[in-house]
Coordinates of N, CA and C in Angstrom, one line a residue:
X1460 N 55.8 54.2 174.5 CA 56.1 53.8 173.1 C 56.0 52.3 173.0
X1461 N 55.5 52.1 172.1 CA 55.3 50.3 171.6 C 56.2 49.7 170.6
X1462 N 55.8 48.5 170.2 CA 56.6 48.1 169.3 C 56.7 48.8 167.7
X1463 N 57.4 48.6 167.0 CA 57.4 49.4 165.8 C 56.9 47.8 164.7
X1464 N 55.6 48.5 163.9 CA 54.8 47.3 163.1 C 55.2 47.9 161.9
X1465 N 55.1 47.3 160.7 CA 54.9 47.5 159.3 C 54.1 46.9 158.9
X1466 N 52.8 47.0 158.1 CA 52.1 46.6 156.9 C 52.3 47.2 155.6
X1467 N 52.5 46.4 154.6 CA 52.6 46.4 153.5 C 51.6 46.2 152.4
X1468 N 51.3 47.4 151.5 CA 50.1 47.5 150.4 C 50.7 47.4 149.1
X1469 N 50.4 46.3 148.3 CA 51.0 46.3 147.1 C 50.0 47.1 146.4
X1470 N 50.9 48.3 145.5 CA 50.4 49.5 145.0 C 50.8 49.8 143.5
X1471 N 50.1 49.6 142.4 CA 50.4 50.1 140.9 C 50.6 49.1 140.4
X1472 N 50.5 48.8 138.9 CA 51.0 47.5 138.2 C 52.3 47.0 138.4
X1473 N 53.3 47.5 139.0 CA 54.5 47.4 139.1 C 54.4 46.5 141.1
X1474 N 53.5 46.2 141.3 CA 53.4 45.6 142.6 C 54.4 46.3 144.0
X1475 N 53.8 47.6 143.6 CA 55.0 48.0 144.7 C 54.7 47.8 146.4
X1476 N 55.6 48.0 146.8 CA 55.3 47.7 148.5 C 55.1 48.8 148.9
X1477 N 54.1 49.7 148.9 CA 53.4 50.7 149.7 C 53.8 50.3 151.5
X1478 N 54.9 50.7 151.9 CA 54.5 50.3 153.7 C 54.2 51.3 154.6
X1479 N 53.1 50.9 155.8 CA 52.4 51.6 156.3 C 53.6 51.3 158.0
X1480 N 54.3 51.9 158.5 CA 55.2 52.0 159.7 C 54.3 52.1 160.5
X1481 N 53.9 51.7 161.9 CA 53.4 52.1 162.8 C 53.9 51.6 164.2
X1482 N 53.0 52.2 165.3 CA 53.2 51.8 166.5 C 52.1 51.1 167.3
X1483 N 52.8 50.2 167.6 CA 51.5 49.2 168.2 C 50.6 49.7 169.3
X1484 N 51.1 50.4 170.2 CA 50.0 51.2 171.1 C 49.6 51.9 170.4
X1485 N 49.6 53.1 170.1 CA 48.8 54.4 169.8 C 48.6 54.1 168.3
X1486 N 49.3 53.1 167.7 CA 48.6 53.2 166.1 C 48.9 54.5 165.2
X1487 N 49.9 55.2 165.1 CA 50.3 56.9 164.7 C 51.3 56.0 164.1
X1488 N 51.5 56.5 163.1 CA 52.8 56.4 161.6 C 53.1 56.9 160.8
X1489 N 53.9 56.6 159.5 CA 53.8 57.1 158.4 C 53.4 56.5 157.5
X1490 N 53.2 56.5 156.2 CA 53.3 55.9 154.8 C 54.4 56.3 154.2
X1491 N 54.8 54.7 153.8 CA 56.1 55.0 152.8 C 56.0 54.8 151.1
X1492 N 56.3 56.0 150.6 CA 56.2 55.3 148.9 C 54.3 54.9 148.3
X1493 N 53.8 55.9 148.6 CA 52.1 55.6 148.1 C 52.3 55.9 146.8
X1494 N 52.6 54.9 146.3 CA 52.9 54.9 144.5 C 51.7 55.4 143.6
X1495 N 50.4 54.8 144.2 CA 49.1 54.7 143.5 C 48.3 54.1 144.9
X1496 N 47.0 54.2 143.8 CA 45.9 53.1 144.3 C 45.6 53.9 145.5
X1497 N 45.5 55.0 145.8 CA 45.1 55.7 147.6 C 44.0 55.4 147.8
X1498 N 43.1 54.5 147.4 CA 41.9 54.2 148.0 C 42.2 53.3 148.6
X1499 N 43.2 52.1 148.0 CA 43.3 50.6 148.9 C 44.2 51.5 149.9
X1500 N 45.4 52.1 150.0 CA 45.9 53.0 151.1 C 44.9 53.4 152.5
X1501 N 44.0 54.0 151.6 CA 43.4 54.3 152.7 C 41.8 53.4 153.4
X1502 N 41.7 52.6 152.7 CA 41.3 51.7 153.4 C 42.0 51.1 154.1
X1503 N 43.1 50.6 154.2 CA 43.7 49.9 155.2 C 44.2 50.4 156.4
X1504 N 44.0 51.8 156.3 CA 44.8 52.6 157.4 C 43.2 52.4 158.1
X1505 N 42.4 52.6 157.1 CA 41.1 53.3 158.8 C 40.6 51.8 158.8
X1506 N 40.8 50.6 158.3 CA 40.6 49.2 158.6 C 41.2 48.8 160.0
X1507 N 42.4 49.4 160.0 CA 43.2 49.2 161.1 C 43.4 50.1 162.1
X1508 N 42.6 51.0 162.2 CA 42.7 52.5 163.0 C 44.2 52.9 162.8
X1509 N 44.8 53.1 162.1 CA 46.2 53.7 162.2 C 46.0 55.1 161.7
X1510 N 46.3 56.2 162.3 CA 46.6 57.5 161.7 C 48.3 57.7 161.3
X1511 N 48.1 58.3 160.2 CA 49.5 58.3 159.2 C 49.8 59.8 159.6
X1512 N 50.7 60.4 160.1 CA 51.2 61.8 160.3 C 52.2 62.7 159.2
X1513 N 52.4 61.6 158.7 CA 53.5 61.8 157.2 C 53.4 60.8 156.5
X1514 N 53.9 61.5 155.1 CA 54.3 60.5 154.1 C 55.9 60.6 154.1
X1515 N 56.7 59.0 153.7 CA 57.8 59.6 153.6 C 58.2 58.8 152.4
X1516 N 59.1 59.4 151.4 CA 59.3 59.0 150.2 C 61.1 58.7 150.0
X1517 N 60.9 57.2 149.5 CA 62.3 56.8 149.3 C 63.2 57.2 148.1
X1518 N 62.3 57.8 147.4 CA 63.0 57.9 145.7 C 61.7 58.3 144.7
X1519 N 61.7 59.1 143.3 CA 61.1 59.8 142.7 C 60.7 59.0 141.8
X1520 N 60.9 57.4 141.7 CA 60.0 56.9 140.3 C 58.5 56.8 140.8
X1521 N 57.7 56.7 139.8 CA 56.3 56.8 139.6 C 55.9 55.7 140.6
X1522 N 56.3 54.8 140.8 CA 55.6 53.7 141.5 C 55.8 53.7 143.1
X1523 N 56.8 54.7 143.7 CA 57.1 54.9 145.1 C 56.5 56.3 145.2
X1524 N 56.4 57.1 144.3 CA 55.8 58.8 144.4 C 54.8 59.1 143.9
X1525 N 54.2 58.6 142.8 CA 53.3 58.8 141.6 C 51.8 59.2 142.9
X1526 N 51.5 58.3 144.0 CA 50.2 59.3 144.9 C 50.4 59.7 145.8
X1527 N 51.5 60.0 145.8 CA 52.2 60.7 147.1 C 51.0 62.2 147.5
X1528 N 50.7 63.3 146.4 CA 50.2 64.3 146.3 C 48.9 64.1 146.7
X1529 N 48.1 62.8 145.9 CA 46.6 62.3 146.3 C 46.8 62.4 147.5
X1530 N 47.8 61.6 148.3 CA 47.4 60.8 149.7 C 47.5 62.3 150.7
X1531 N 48.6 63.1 150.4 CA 48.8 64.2 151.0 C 47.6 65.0 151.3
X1532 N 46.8 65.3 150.4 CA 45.5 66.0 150.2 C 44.4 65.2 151.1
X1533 N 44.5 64.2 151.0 CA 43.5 63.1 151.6 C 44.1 62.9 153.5
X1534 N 45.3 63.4 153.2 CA 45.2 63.3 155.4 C 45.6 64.2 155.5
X1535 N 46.4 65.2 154.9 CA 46.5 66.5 155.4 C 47.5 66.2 156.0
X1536 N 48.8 65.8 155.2 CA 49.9 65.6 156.1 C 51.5 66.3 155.1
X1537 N 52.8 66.2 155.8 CA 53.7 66.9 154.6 C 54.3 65.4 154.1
X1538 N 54.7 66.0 152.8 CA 55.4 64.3 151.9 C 57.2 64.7 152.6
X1539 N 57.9 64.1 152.5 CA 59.4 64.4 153.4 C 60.0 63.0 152.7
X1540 N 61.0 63.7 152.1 CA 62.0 63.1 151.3 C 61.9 62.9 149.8
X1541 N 62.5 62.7 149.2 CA 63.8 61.6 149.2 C 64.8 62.9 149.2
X1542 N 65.8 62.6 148.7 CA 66.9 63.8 148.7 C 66.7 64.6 147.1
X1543 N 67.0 66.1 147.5 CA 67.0 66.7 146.6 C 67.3 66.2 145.0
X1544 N 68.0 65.6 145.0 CA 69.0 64.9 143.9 C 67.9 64.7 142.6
X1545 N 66.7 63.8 143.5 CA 65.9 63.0 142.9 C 64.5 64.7 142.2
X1546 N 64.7 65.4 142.8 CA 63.6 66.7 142.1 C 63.6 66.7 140.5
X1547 N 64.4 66.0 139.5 CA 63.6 66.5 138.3 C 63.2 64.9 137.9
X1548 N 63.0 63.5 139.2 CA 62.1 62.8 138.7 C 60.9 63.2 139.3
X1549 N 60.7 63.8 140.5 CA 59.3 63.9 140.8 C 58.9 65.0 140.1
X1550 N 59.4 66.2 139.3 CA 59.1 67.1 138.8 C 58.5 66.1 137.1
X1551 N 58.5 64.8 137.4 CA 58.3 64.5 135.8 C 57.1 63.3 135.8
X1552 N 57.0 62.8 137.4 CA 56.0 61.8 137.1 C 55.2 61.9 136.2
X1553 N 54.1 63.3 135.9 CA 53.1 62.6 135.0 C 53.1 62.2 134.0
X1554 N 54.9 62.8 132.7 CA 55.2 61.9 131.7 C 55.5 60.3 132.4
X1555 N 56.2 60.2 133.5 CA 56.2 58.6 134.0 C 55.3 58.0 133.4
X1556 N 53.9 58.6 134.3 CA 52.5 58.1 134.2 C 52.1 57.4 132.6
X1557 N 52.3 58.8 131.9 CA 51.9 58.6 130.5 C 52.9 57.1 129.9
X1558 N 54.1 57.0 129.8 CA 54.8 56.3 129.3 C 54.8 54.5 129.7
X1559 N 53.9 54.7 131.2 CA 53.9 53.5 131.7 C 52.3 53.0 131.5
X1560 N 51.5 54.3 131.4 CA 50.0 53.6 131.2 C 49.3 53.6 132.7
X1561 N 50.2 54.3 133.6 CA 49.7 54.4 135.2 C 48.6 55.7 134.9
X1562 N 47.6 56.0 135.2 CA 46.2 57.0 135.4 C 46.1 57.7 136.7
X1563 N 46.6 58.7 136.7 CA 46.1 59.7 138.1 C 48.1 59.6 138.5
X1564 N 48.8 59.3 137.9 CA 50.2 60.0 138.8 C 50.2 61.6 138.9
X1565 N 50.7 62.3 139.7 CA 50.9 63.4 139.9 C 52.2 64.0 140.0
X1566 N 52.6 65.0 139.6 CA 54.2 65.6 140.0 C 53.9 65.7 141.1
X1567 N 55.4 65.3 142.4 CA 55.3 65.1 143.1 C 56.5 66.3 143.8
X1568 N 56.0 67.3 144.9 CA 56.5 68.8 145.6 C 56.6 68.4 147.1
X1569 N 57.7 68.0 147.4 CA 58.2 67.6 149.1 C 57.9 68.6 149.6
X1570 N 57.5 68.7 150.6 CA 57.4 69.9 151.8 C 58.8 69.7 152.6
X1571 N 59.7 68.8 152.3 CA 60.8 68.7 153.0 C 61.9 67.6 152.7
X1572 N 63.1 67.8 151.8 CA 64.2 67.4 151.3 C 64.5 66.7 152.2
X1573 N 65.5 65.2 152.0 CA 66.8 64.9 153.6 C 68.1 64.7 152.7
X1574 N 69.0 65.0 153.6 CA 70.2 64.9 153.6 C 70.7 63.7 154.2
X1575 N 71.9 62.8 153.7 CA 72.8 62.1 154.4 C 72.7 62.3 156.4
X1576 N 72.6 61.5 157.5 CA 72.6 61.7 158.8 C 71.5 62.7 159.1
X1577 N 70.3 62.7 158.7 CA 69.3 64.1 159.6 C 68.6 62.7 159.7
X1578 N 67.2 63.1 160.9 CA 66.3 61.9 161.2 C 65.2 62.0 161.4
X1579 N 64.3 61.0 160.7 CA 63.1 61.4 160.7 C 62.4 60.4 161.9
X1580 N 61.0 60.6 162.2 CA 60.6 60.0 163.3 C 59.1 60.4 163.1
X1581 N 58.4 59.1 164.2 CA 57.2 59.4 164.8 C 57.5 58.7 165.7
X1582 N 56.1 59.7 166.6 CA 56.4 59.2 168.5 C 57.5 58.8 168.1
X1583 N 58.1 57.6 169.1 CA 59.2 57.7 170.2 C 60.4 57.1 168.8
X1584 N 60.0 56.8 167.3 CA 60.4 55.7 166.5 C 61.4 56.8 165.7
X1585 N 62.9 56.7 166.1 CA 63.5 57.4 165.6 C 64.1 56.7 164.2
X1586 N 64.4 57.2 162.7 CA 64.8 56.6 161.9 C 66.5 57.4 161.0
X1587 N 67.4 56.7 161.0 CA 68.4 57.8 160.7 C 68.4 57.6 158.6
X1588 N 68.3 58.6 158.4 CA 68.6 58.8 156.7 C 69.6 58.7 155.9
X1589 N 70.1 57.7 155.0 CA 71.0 57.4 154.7 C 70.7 57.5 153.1
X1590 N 71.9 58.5 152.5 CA 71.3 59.1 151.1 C 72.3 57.7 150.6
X1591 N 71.5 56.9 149.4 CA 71.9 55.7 148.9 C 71.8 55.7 147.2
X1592 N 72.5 57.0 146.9 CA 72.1 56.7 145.2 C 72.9 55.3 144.3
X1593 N 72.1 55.4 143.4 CA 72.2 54.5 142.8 C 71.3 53.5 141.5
X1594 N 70.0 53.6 142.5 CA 69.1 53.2 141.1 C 68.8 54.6 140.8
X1595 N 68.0 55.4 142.0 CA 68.2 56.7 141.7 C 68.8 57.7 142.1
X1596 N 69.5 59.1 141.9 CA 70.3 59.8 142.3 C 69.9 60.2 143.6
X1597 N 68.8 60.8 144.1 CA 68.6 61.1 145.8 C 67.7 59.8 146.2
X1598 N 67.8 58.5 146.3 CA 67.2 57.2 146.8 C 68.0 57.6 148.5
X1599 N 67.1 57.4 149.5 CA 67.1 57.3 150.8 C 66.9 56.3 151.3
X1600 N 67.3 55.3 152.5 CA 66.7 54.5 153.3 C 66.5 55.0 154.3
X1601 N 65.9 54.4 154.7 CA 65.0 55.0 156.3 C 65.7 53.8 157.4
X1602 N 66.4 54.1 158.4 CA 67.0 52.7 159.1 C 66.6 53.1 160.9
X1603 N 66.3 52.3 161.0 CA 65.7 52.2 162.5 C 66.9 51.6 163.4
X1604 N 67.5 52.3 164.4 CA 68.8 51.7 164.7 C 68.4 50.6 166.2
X1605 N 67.4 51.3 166.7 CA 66.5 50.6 168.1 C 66.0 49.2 167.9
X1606 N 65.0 48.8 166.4 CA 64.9 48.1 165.6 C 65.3 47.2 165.4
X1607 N 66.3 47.4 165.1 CA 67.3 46.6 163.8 C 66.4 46.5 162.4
X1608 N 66.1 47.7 161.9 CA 65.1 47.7 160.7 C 65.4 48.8 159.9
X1609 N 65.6 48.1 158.7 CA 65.7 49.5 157.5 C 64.6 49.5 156.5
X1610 N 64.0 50.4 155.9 CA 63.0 50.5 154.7 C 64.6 50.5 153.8
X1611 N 64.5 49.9 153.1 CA 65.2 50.6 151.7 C 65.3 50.5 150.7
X1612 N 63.4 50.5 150.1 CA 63.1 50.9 149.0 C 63.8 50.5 147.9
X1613 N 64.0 50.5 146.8 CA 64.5 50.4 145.9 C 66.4 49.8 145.7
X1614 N 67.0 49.8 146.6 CA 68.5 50.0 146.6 C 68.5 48.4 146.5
X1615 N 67.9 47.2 147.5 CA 68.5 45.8 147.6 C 67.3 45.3 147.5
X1616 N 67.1 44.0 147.2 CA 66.3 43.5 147.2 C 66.8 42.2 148.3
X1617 N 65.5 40.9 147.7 CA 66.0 39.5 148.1 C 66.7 38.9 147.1
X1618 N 68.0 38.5 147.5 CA 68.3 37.5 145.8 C 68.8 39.0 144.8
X1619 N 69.0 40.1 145.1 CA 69.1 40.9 143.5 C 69.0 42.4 144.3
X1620 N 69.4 43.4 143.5 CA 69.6 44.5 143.7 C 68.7 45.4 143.0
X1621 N 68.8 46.8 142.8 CA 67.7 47.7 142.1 C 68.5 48.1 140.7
X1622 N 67.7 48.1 139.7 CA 68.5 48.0 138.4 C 68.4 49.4 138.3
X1623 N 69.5 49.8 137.8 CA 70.2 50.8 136.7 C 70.2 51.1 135.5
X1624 N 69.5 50.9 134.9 CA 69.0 51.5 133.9 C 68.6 52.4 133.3
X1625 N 67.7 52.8 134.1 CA 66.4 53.8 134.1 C 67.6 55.4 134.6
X1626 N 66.8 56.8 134.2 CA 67.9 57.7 133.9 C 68.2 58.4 135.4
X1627 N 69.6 58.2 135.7 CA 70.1 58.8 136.6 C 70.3 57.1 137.4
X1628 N 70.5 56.6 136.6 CA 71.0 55.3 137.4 C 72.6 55.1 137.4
X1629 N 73.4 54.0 138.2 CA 74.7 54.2 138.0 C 75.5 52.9 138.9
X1630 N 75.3 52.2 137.9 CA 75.5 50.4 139.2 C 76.5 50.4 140.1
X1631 N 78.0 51.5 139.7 CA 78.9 51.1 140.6 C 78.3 52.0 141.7
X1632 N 77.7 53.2 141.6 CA 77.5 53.8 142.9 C 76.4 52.9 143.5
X1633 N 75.0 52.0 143.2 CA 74.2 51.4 143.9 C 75.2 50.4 144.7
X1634 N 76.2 49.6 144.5 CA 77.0 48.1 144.5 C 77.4 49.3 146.0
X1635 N 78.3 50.7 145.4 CA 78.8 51.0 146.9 C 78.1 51.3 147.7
X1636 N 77.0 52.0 147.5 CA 75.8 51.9 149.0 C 75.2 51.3 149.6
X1637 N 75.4 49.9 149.1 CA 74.6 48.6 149.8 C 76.1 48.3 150.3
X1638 N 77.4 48.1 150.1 CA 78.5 47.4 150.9 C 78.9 48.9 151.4
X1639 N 79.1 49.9 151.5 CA 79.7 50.9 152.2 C 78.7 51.3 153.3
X1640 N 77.6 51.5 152.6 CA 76.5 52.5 153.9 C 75.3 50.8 154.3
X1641 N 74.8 50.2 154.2 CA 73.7 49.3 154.6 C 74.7 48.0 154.4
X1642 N 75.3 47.6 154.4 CA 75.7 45.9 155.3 C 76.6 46.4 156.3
X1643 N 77.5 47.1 156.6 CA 78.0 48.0 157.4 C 77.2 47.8 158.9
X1644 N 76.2 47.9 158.8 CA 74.8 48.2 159.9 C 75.0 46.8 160.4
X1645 N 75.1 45.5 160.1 CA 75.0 44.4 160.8 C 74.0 43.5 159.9
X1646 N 74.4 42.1 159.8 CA 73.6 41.0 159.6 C 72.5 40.8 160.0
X1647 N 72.3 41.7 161.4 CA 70.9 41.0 161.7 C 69.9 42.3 161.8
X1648 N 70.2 42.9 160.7 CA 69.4 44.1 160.3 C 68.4 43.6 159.3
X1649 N 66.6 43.5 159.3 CA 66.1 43.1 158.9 C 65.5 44.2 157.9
X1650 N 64.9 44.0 156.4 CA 64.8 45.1 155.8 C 63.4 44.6 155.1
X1651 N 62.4 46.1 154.8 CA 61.8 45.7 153.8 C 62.0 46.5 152.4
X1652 N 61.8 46.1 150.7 CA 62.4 46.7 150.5 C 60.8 46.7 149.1
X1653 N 61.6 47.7 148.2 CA 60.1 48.0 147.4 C 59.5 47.2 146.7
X1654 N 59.7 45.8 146.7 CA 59.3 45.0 145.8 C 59.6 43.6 146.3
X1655 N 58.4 42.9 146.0 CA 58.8 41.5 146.9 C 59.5 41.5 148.2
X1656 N 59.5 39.7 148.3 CA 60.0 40.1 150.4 C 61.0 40.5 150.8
X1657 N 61.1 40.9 151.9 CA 62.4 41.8 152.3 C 63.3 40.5 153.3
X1658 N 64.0 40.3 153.6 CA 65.1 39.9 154.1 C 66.0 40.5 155.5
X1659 N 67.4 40.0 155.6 CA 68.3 40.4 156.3 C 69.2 40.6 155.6
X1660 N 69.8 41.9 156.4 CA 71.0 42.1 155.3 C 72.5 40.9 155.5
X1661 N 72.4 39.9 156.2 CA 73.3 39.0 156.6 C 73.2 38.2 155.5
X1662 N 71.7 37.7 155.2 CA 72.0 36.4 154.0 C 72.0 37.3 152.7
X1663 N 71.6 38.4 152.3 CA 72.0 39.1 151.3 C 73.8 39.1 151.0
X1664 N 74.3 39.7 152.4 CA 76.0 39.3 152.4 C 76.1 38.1 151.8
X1665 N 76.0 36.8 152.4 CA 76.3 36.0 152.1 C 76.2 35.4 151.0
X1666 N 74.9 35.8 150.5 CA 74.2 35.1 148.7 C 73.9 36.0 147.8
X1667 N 74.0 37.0 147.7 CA 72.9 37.8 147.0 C 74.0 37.9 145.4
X1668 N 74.1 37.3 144.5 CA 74.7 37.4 143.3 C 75.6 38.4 142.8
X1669 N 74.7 39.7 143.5 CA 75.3 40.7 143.0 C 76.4 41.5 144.1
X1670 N 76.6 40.3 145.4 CA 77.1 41.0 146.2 C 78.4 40.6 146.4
X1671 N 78.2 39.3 146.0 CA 79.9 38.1 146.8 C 80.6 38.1 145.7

């Protein structure tokens, strides 16, 4: 087993962080959140020889799920996650699509739900699931404990948090899953998250406006 890499594809007008997880020997991963755009997706994967063996999905808005279905069809692989919670936003992306002006979203059908503590993995890269609602009701992070590395998508950012607004949002539960379940994990847990650069969860502790 090698080291554990990430590349990141900014994907859909909303500049999302498409990340491609991999392993530096053998090059086998997943994709996380293929919002759109599966052509730049998949150029990058066979630019870099990486084979993707799953998609894994943090949460049901249009911009982390919206080509989840494309990409699926295109490697022949299963989509896995977010938590059930989130089934009547992927049941709705292609009104998303419509209302945002995004072209080609698809309703989006997991081949496999996670729960709170189950774990997903390639080769040797185990990741533990941590259900984190809040911007949305089944929003997941993916947290690498070997690492010190979490995906988590939508829930924190750098400087700011994931807004609540949007339906099935609910700020006091987002506020408790970032201090109850993810700074919990340690300060020098490094994260990327769905938008702009990702950070440590230590100087988030320390600064992040919406935290101190």
């Amino acid at each position: 087993m090698g080291q554990l890499n990430a590349g990141v594809v900014p994907v859909t007008p909303f500049q999302q962080n498409c990340t491609i997880l991999f392993d530096m020997d053998d090059k086998h991963g997943v994709v996380v959140d293929p919002g759109g755009d599966i052509d730049k997706v998949l150029a990058v994967l066979k630019d870099n020889v990486i084979s993707a063996g799953a998609i894994w999905i943090t949460h049901g808005h249009i911009d982390h799920a919206g080509g989840a279905m494309e990409l699926k069809e295109a490697l022949g692989v299963e989509i896995i996650g977010p938590h059930e919670a989130d089934k009547p936003l992927l049941d709705n992306l292609e009104n998303q699509g419509r209302r945002y002006g995004i072209v080609g979203a698809r309703n989006c059908v997991p081949d496999r739900f996670l729960t709170e503590g189950e774990t997903v993995s390639f080769g040797g890269h185990m990741f533990e699931v941590l259900h984190c609602p809040g911007h949305a009701p089944g929003h997941v992070v993916y947290y690498n404990r070997a690492a010190k590395f979490a995906h988590v998508g939508d829930v924190l950012f750098r400087g700011s948090v994931g807004r609540t607004d949007l339906p099935g949002g609910d700020h006091a539960a987002l506020i408790a899953s970032i201090k109850d379940k993810l700074l919990p994990l340690g300060d020098d847990i490094g994260f990327i998250c769905g938008h702009g650069p990702g950070g440590r969860f230590g100087e988030e502790r320390r600064t992040n406006p919406f935290l101190v």
